[in-house]
PDB file of C-alpha atoms in Angstrom:
ATOM      1  CA  MET A1324      -1.643  19.461  21.458  1.00  0.00           C
ATOM      2  CA  MET A1325       1.786  18.056  20.587  1.00  0.00           C
ATOM      3  CA  LYS A1326       3.553  19.746  17.665  1.00  0.00           C
ATOM      4  CA  THR A1327       4.205  17.654  14.595  1.00  0.00           C
ATOM      5  CA  ALA A1328       7.716  16.711  13.539  1.00  0.00           C
ATOM      6  CA  VAL A1329       7.430  19.011  10.526  1.00  0.00           C
ATOM      7  CA  THR A1330       6.495  21.977  12.719  1.00  0.00           C
ATOM      8  CA  VAL A1331       9.206  21.272  15.276  1.00  0.00           C
ATOM      9  CA  LEU A1332      11.862  20.926  12.600  1.00  0.00           C
ATOM     10  CA  GLN A1333      10.701  24.117  10.883  1.00  0.00           C
ATOM     11  CA  GLU A1334      10.859  26.128  14.116  1.00  0.00           C
ATOM     12  CA  LEU A1335      14.291  24.690  15.011  1.00  0.00           C
ATOM     13  CA  MET A1336      15.808  25.473  11.685  1.00  0.00           C
ATOM     14  CA  LEU A1337      14.309  28.973  11.544  1.00  0.00           C
ATOM     15  CA  LYS A1338      16.438  29.802  14.669  1.00  0.00           C
ATOM     16  CA  LEU A1339      19.476  28.903  12.592  1.00  0.00           C
ATOM     17  CA  GLY A1340      18.280  30.803   9.486  1.00  0.00           C
ATOM     18  CA  LEU A1341      17.595  27.561   7.561  1.00  0.00           C
ATOM     19  CA  VAL A1342      14.538  26.137   5.798  1.00  0.00           C
ATOM     20  CA  PRO A1343      14.042  22.316   5.456  1.00  0.00           C
ATOM     21  CA  GLU A1344      13.485  21.137   1.938  1.00  0.00           C
ATOM     22  CA  TYR A1345      11.078  18.257   1.211  1.00  0.00           C
ATOM     23  CA  GLU A1346      10.805  16.162  -1.904  1.00  0.00           C
ATOM     24  CA  CYS A1347       8.543  13.224  -2.810  1.00  0.00           C
ATOM     25  CA  VAL A1348      11.121  10.924  -4.364  1.00  0.00           C
ATOM     26  CA  SER A1349       9.052   7.854  -5.091  1.00  0.00           C
ATOM     27  CA  GLN A1350       5.653   6.196  -5.203  1.00  0.00           C
ATOM     28  CA  SER A1351       5.244   2.448  -5.367  1.00  0.00           C
ATOM     29  CA  GLY A1352       2.533  -0.184  -5.053  1.00  0.00           C
ATOM     30  CA  PRO A1353      -1.006  -0.213  -6.523  1.00  0.00           C
ATOM     31  CA  GLN A1354      -2.948   3.047  -6.571  1.00  0.00           C
ATOM     32  CA  HIS A1355      -5.286   2.044  -3.778  1.00  0.00           C
ATOM     33  CA  GLN A1356      -2.371   1.030  -1.506  1.00  0.00           C
ATOM     34  CA  ALA A1357       0.424   3.243  -2.724  1.00  0.00           C
ATOM     35  CA  MET A1358       3.538   3.871  -0.679  1.00  0.00           C
ATOM     36  CA  PHE A1359       5.184   7.293  -0.781  1.00  0.00           C
ATOM     37  CA  GLU A1360       8.825   8.180   0.065  1.00  0.00           C
ATOM     38  CA  TYR A1361       9.690  11.692   1.130  1.00  0.00           C
ATOM     39  CA  ARG A1362      13.168  13.082   1.567  1.00  0.00           C
ATOM     40  CA  CYS A1363      14.061  15.954   3.891  1.00  0.00           C
ATOM     41  CA  THR A1364      17.269  17.904   3.434  1.00  0.00           C
ATOM     42  CA  VAL A1365      18.653  20.531   5.773  1.00  0.00           C
ATOM     43  CA  TYR A1366      21.735  21.331   7.893  1.00  0.00           C
ATOM     44  CA  GLY A1367      23.926  19.133   5.722  1.00  0.00           C
ATOM     45  CA  CYS A1368      21.792  16.080   6.383  1.00  0.00           C
ATOM     46  CA  ASP A1369      19.142  14.186   4.553  1.00  0.00           C
ATOM     47  CA  ALA A1370      16.554  11.722   5.897  1.00  0.00           C
ATOM     48  CA  SER A1371      13.819   9.731   4.186  1.00  0.00           C
ATOM     49  CA  GLY A1372      10.397   8.526   5.373  1.00  0.00           C
ATOM     50  CA  LEU A1373       7.951   6.004   3.896  1.00  0.00           C
ATOM     51  CA  ALA A1374       4.186   5.918   4.544  1.00  0.00           C
ATOM     52  CA  ARG A1375       0.833   5.292   2.967  1.00  0.00           C
ATOM     53  CA  SER A1376       0.186   8.958   2.333  1.00  0.00           C
ATOM     54  CA  LYS A1377       2.402  11.880   1.292  1.00  0.00           C
ATOM     55  CA  LYS A1378       1.515  13.737   4.460  1.00  0.00           C
ATOM     56  CA  GLU A1379       2.614  10.838   6.731  1.00  0.00           C
ATOM     57  CA  ALA A1380       5.773  10.239   4.698  1.00  0.00           C
ATOM     58  CA  LYS A1381       6.702  13.903   5.098  1.00  0.00           C
ATOM     59  CA  GLN A1382       6.219  13.662   8.828  1.00  0.00           C
ATOM     60  CA  GLU A1383       8.295  10.480   8.995  1.00  0.00           C
ATOM     61  CA  ALA A1384      11.125  12.194   7.093  1.00  0.00           C
ATOM     62  CA  ALA A1385      11.002  15.159   9.476  1.00  0.00           C
ATOM     63  CA  ARG A1386      10.990  12.851  12.472  1.00  0.00           C
ATOM     64  CA  TYR A1387      14.094  10.981  11.256  1.00  0.00           C
ATOM     65  CA  MET A1388      15.757  14.297  10.499  1.00  0.00           C
ATOM     66  CA  LEU A1389      15.124  15.508  14.100  1.00  0.00           C
ATOM     67  CA  GLN A1390      16.705  12.278  15.391  1.00  0.00           C
ATOM     68  CA  LYS A1391      19.756  12.852  13.197  1.00  0.00           C
ATOM     69  CA  LEU A1392      20.070  16.465  14.364  1.00  0.00           C
ATOM     70  CA  PHE A1393      19.748  15.362  17.983  1.00  0.00           C
ATOM     71  CA  ALA A1394      22.555  12.867  17.405  1.00  0.00           C
ATOM     72  CA  ARG A1395      24.649  15.769  16.113  1.00  0.00           C
ATOM     73  CA  GLY A1396      24.144  17.638  19.334  1.00  0.00           C
ATOM     74  CA  LEU A1397      21.344  20.058  18.420  1.00  0.00           C
ATOM     75  CA  ASN A1398      18.822  20.973  21.149  1.00  0.00           C
ATOM     76  CA  VAL A1399      15.813  18.999  19.827  1.00  0.00           C
ATOM     77  CA  PRO A1400      12.694  19.165  22.058  1.00  0.00           C
ATOM     78  CA  ALA A1401      10.881  16.078  23.388  1.00  0.00           C
ATOM     79  CA  PRO A1402       9.527  13.645  22.237  1.00  0.00           C
ATOM     80  CA  TYR A1403      11.759  13.943  19.163  1.00  0.00           C
ATOM     81  CA  ALA A1404      15.016  14.041  21.191  1.00  0.00           C
ATOM     82  CA  THR A1405      15.919  10.471  20.560  1.00  0.00           C
ATOM     83  CA  MET A1406      18.767   8.775  18.776  1.00  0.00           C
ATOM     84  CA  PRO A1407      18.239   7.651  15.191  1.00  0.00           C
ATOM     85  CA  CYS A1408      16.427   4.329  14.706  1.00  0.00           C
ATOM     86  CA  GLU A1409      19.584   2.610  13.452  1.00  0.00           C
ATOM     87  CA  GLN A1410      21.121   3.266  16.874  1.00  0.00           C
ATOM     88  CA  GLU A1411      17.957   2.438  18.851  1.00  0.00           C
ATOM     89  CA  ARG A1412      17.438  -1.045  17.503  1.00  0.00           C
ATOM     90  CA  PRO A1413      19.546  -4.155  17.907  1.00  0.00           C
ATOM     91  CA  SER A1414      21.562  -4.303  14.767  1.00  0.00           C
ATOM     92  CA  SER A1415      23.356  -6.776  12.589  1.00  0.00           C
ATOM     93  CA  PRO A1416      26.634  -5.638  11.028  1.00  0.00           C
ATOM     94  CA  PRO A1417      25.866  -3.445   8.014  1.00  0.00           C
ATOM     95  CA  SER A1418      27.347  -4.175   4.636  1.00  0.00           C
ATOM     96  CA  PRO A1419      30.104  -1.762   3.529  1.00  0.00           C
ATOM     97  CA  ASN A1420      28.729   0.763   1.142  1.00  0.00           C
ATOM     98  CA  ASN A1421      29.713   4.397   0.473  1.00  0.00           C
ATOM     99  CA  ASN A1422      26.075   5.357  -0.333  1.00  0.00           C
ATOM    100  CA  PRO A1423      23.873   5.032   2.787  1.00  0.00           C
ATOM    101  CA  ALA A1424      20.764   5.815   0.697  1.00  0.00           C
ATOM    102  CA  LEU A1425      21.292   2.559  -1.236  1.00  0.00           C
ATOM    103  CA  GLU A1426      22.320   0.506   1.775  1.00  0.00           C
ATOM    104  CA  PRO A1427      19.848  -1.372   3.966  1.00  0.00           C
ATOM    105  CA  GLY A1428      19.822  -0.403   7.637  1.00  0.00           C
ATOM    106  CA  PRO A1429      20.090  -2.660  10.596  1.00  0.00           C
ATOM    107  CA  SER A1430      17.487  -5.217  11.369  1.00  0.00           C
ATOM    108  CA  ALA A1431      14.427  -4.202  13.404  1.00  0.00           C
ATOM    109  CA  ALA A1432      13.854  -6.161  16.564  1.00  0.00           C
ATOM    110  CA  THR A1433      10.177  -6.881  15.903  1.00  0.00           C
ATOM    111  CA  GLY A1434       9.412  -9.873  13.691  1.00  0.00           C
ATOM    112  CA  ARG A1435      12.977 -10.513  12.617  1.00  0.00           C
ATOM    113  CA  SER A1436      14.153 -14.065  12.291  1.00  0.00           C
ATOM    114  CA  THR A1437      16.833 -15.629  14.517  1.00  0.00           C
ATOM    115  CA  LEU A1438      17.651 -18.143  11.832  1.00  0.00           C
ATOM    116  CA  PRO A1439      21.227 -18.216  10.559  1.00  0.00           C
ATOM    117  CA  LEU A1440      21.657 -16.145   7.425  1.00  0.00           C
ATOM    118  CA  ASP A1441      22.603 -19.153   5.313  1.00  0.00           C
ATOM    119  CA  THR A1442      19.284 -20.843   6.037  1.00  0.00           C
ATOM    120  CA  ARG A1443      17.142 -17.902   5.057  1.00  0.00           C
ATOM    121  CA  SER A1444      15.904 -17.082   1.582  1.00  0.00           C
ATOM    122  CA  TYR A1445      15.636 -13.326   1.161  1.00  0.00           C
ATOM    123  CA  VAL A1446      14.048 -13.855  -2.223  1.00  0.00           C
ATOM    124  CA  ALA A1447      11.244 -15.730  -0.461  1.00  0.00           C
ATOM    125  CA  LEU A1448      11.048 -13.160   2.344  1.00  0.00           C
ATOM    126  CA  LEU A1449      10.848 -10.226  -0.096  1.00  0.00           C
ATOM    127  CA  LYS A1450       8.118 -12.002  -2.083  1.00  0.00           C
ATOM    128  CA  GLU A1451       6.089 -12.777   1.025  1.00  0.00           C
ATOM    129  CA  LEU A1452       6.501  -9.231   2.371  1.00  0.00           C
ATOM    130  CA  SER A1453       5.392  -7.791  -0.988  1.00  0.00           C
ATOM    131  CA  GLU A1454       2.308 -10.067  -1.133  1.00  0.00           C
ATOM    132  CA  GLN A1455       1.246  -9.429   2.462  1.00  0.00           C
ATOM    133  CA  TYR A1456       1.393  -5.626   2.152  1.00  0.00           C
ATOM    134  CA  HIS A1457       0.392  -5.401  -1.519  1.00  0.00           C
ATOM    135  CA  LEU A1458       3.619  -3.776  -2.633  1.00  0.00           C
ATOM    136  CA  GLY A1459       3.716  -5.373  -6.078  1.00  0.00           C
ATOM    137  CA  GLU A1460       5.802  -8.176  -7.514  1.00  0.00           C
ATOM    138  CA  PRO A1461       9.629  -8.076  -7.208  1.00  0.00           C
ATOM    139  CA  GLN A1462      11.281  -8.131 -10.622  1.00  0.00           C
ATOM    140  CA  TYR A1463      14.783  -9.580 -11.122  1.00  0.00           C
ATOM    141  CA  GLU A1464      17.073  -8.689 -13.968  1.00  0.00           C
ATOM    142  CA  LEU A1465      20.524  -9.942 -14.962  1.00  0.00           C
ATOM    143  CA  VAL A1466      22.437  -6.713 -15.482  1.00  0.00           C
ATOM    144  CA  SER A1467      25.888  -8.076 -16.341  1.00  0.00           C
ATOM    145  CA  ASP A1468      27.841 -11.293 -16.732  1.00  0.00           C
ATOM    146  CA  THR A1469      31.597 -10.704 -16.714  1.00  0.00           C
ATOM    147  CA  GLY A1470      34.913 -12.450 -16.211  1.00  0.00           C
ATOM    148  CA  PRO A1471      36.470 -15.702 -17.476  1.00  0.00           C
ATOM    149  CA  ALA A1472      34.556 -18.992 -17.302  1.00  0.00           C
ATOM    150  CA  HIS A1473      36.424 -20.056 -14.118  1.00  0.00           C
ATOM    151  CA  HIS A1474      35.811 -16.727 -12.333  1.00  0.00           C
ATOM    152  CA  ARG A1475      32.500 -15.324 -13.489  1.00  0.00           C
ATOM    153  CA  HIS A1476      30.747 -12.377 -11.779  1.00  0.00           C
ATOM    154  CA  PHE A1477      27.044 -11.827 -12.139  1.00  0.00           C
ATOM    155  CA  SER A1478      25.179  -8.631 -11.330  1.00  0.00           C
ATOM    156  CA  ILE A1479      21.466  -8.920 -10.531  1.00  0.00           C
ATOM    157  CA  ARG A1480      19.046  -6.071 -10.035  1.00  0.00           C
ATOM    158  CA  VAL A1481      15.736  -6.440  -8.087  1.00  0.00           C
ATOM    159  CA  SER A1482      13.072  -3.829  -8.538  1.00  0.00           C
ATOM    160  CA  LEU A1483       9.844  -3.200  -6.631  1.00  0.00           C
ATOM    161  CA  GLY A1484       7.961  -0.150  -7.708  1.00  0.00           C
ATOM    162  CA  LEU A1485      10.456   2.723  -7.897  1.00  0.00           C
ATOM    163  CA  HIS A1486      12.859   0.974  -5.490  1.00  0.00           C
ATOM    164  CA  SER A1487      15.736  -1.191  -6.680  1.00  0.00           C
ATOM    165  CA  ARG A1488      18.974  -2.763  -5.467  1.00  0.00           C
ATOM    166  CA  GLN A1489      21.819  -4.290  -7.416  1.00  0.00           C
ATOM    167  CA  CYS A1490      24.411  -6.804  -6.191  1.00  0.00           C
ATOM    168  CA  THR A1491      27.259  -8.782  -7.710  1.00  0.00           C
ATOM    169  CA  SER A1492      28.464 -12.277  -6.806  1.00  0.00           C
ATOM    170  CA  THR A1493      30.147 -15.282  -8.348  1.00  0.00           C
ATOM    171  CA  THR A1494      26.767 -17.051  -8.976  1.00  0.00           C
ATOM    172  CA  LYS A1495      23.421 -15.779 -10.208  1.00  0.00           C
ATOM    173  CA  LYS A1496      21.676 -17.309  -7.170  1.00  0.00           C
ATOM    174  CA  ALA A1497      23.984 -15.597  -4.689  1.00  0.00           C
ATOM    175  CA  ALA A1498      23.677 -12.186  -6.450  1.00  0.00           C
ATOM    176  CA  ARG A1499      19.877 -12.590  -6.468  1.00  0.00           C
ATOM    177  CA  GLN A1500      19.838 -13.337  -2.745  1.00  0.00           C
ATOM    178  CA  LEU A1501      22.082 -10.392  -1.935  1.00  0.00           C
ATOM    179  CA  ALA A1502      19.970  -7.938  -3.976  1.00  0.00           C
ATOM    180  CA  ALA A1503      16.805  -9.316  -2.371  1.00  0.00           C
ATOM    181  CA  GLU A1504      18.333  -9.042   1.097  1.00  0.00           C
ATOM    182  CA  GLN A1505      19.248  -5.335   0.585  1.00  0.00           C
ATOM    183  CA  LEU A1506      15.817  -4.380  -0.753  1.00  0.00           C
ATOM    184  CA  TYR A1507      13.984  -6.439   1.884  1.00  0.00           C
ATOM    185  CA  THR A1508      15.984  -4.938   4.743  1.00  0.00           C
ATOM    186  CA  TYR A1509      15.429  -1.447   3.435  1.00  0.00           C
ATOM    187  CA  LEU A1510      11.681  -1.943   3.229  1.00  0.00           C
ATOM    188  CA  ARG A1511      11.540  -3.496   6.686  1.00  0.00           C
ATOM    189  CA  ASP A1512      13.459  -0.661   8.259  1.00  0.00           C
ATOM    190  CA  ASN A1513      11.586   2.095   6.458  1.00  0.00           C
ATOM    191  CA  LEU A1514       8.141   0.470   6.816  1.00  0.00           C
ATOM    192  CA  SER A1515       8.653  -0.682  10.383  1.00  0.00           C
ATOM    193  CA  ARG A1516       5.423   0.878  11.567  1.00  0.00           C
ATOM    194  CA  LEU A1517       3.379  -0.916   8.877  1.00  0.00           C
ATOM    195  CA  THR A1518       5.204  -4.226   8.852  1.00  0.00           C
ATOM    196  CA  GLY A1519       5.565  -4.829  12.602  1.00  0.00           C
ATOM    197  CA  ASP A1520       3.360  -7.943  12.399  1.00  0.00           C
ATOM    198  CA  PHE A1521       5.451  -9.551   9.673  1.00  0.00           C
ATOM    199  CA  VAL A1522       7.158 -12.645  11.138  1.00  0.00           C
ATOM    200  CA  GLU A1523      10.007 -14.081   9.139  1.00  0.00           C
ATOM    201  CA  GLU A1524       9.694 -17.696  10.387  1.00  0.00           C
ATOM    202  CA  GLU A1525       6.007 -17.743   9.368  1.00  0.00           C
ATOM    203  CA  ALA A1526       6.790 -16.145   6.007  1.00  0.00           C
ATOM    204  CA  LEU A1527       9.543 -18.720   5.337  1.00  0.00           C
ATOM    205  CA  ALA A1528       7.127 -21.512   6.268  1.00  0.00           C
ATOM    206  CA  ARG A1529       4.524 -20.176   3.869  1.00  0.00           C
ATOM    207  CA  ALA A1530       7.152 -19.945   1.077  1.00  0.00           C
ATOM    208  CA  LEU A1531       8.273 -23.507   1.691  1.00  0.00           C
ATOM    209  CA  GLU A1532       4.700 -24.764   1.667  1.00  0.00           C
ATOM    210  CA  LYS A1533       4.080 -22.966  -1.634  1.00  0.00           C
ATOM    211  CA  SER A1534       7.244 -24.472  -3.094  1.00  0.00           C
ATOM    212  CA  LEU A1535       6.270 -28.007  -1.994  1.00  0.00           C
ATOM    213  CA  LYS A1536       2.792 -27.593  -3.551  1.00  0.00           C
ATOM    214  CA  LYS A1537       4.318 -26.565  -6.906  1.00  0.00           C
ATOM    215  CA  LYS A1538       6.586 -29.629  -6.851  1.00  0.00           C
ATOM    216  CA  ARG A1539       3.600 -31.912  -6.167  1.00  0.00           C
ATOM    217  CA  LEU A1540       1.672 -30.505  -9.154  1.00  0.00           C
TER     218      LEU A1540
END
């Protein structure tokens, strides 16, 4: 029987005199379909995992941690001796941010749109993703409005359960899209096992159809 990621990480760290620390950092979604996020910290690294149960989220966090340790050169046994997901998958250039925990990772290959960025609505994609997987309703909030009239800057925060992202731009619409993009990308990357059947083109088509129906009413 193959050892779990938690067991492998525990045994690997014991050889170094270290003990991995786990923490359930968030729970989102309705009670019957809750999502749990676990964080694992050890060896100067931290890794997070999302899943439908605390046990699975803990295993995901341990698995990502093993990948990070392998990338650092530690002797991680198979099948966990793989590079981190962000290096395995085709990626789009990440946005500059000094806090990786708040920055969305690269795009997953499965179900991602090939549409140009300027033709995609991340607000619509986030809403469709949330509805399809019962994650709740994204909430948007204007956090700040600063600068002179000819050079305004708006900060918008989007929240979904205990997860939130905040972005600033010269228009409310652009700030809203940027915030939605960051949260959407984070959820896709961290829920890749659960959202593999989510197809962006179909989601955008559904969103457009809903919008047209509203206009006809």
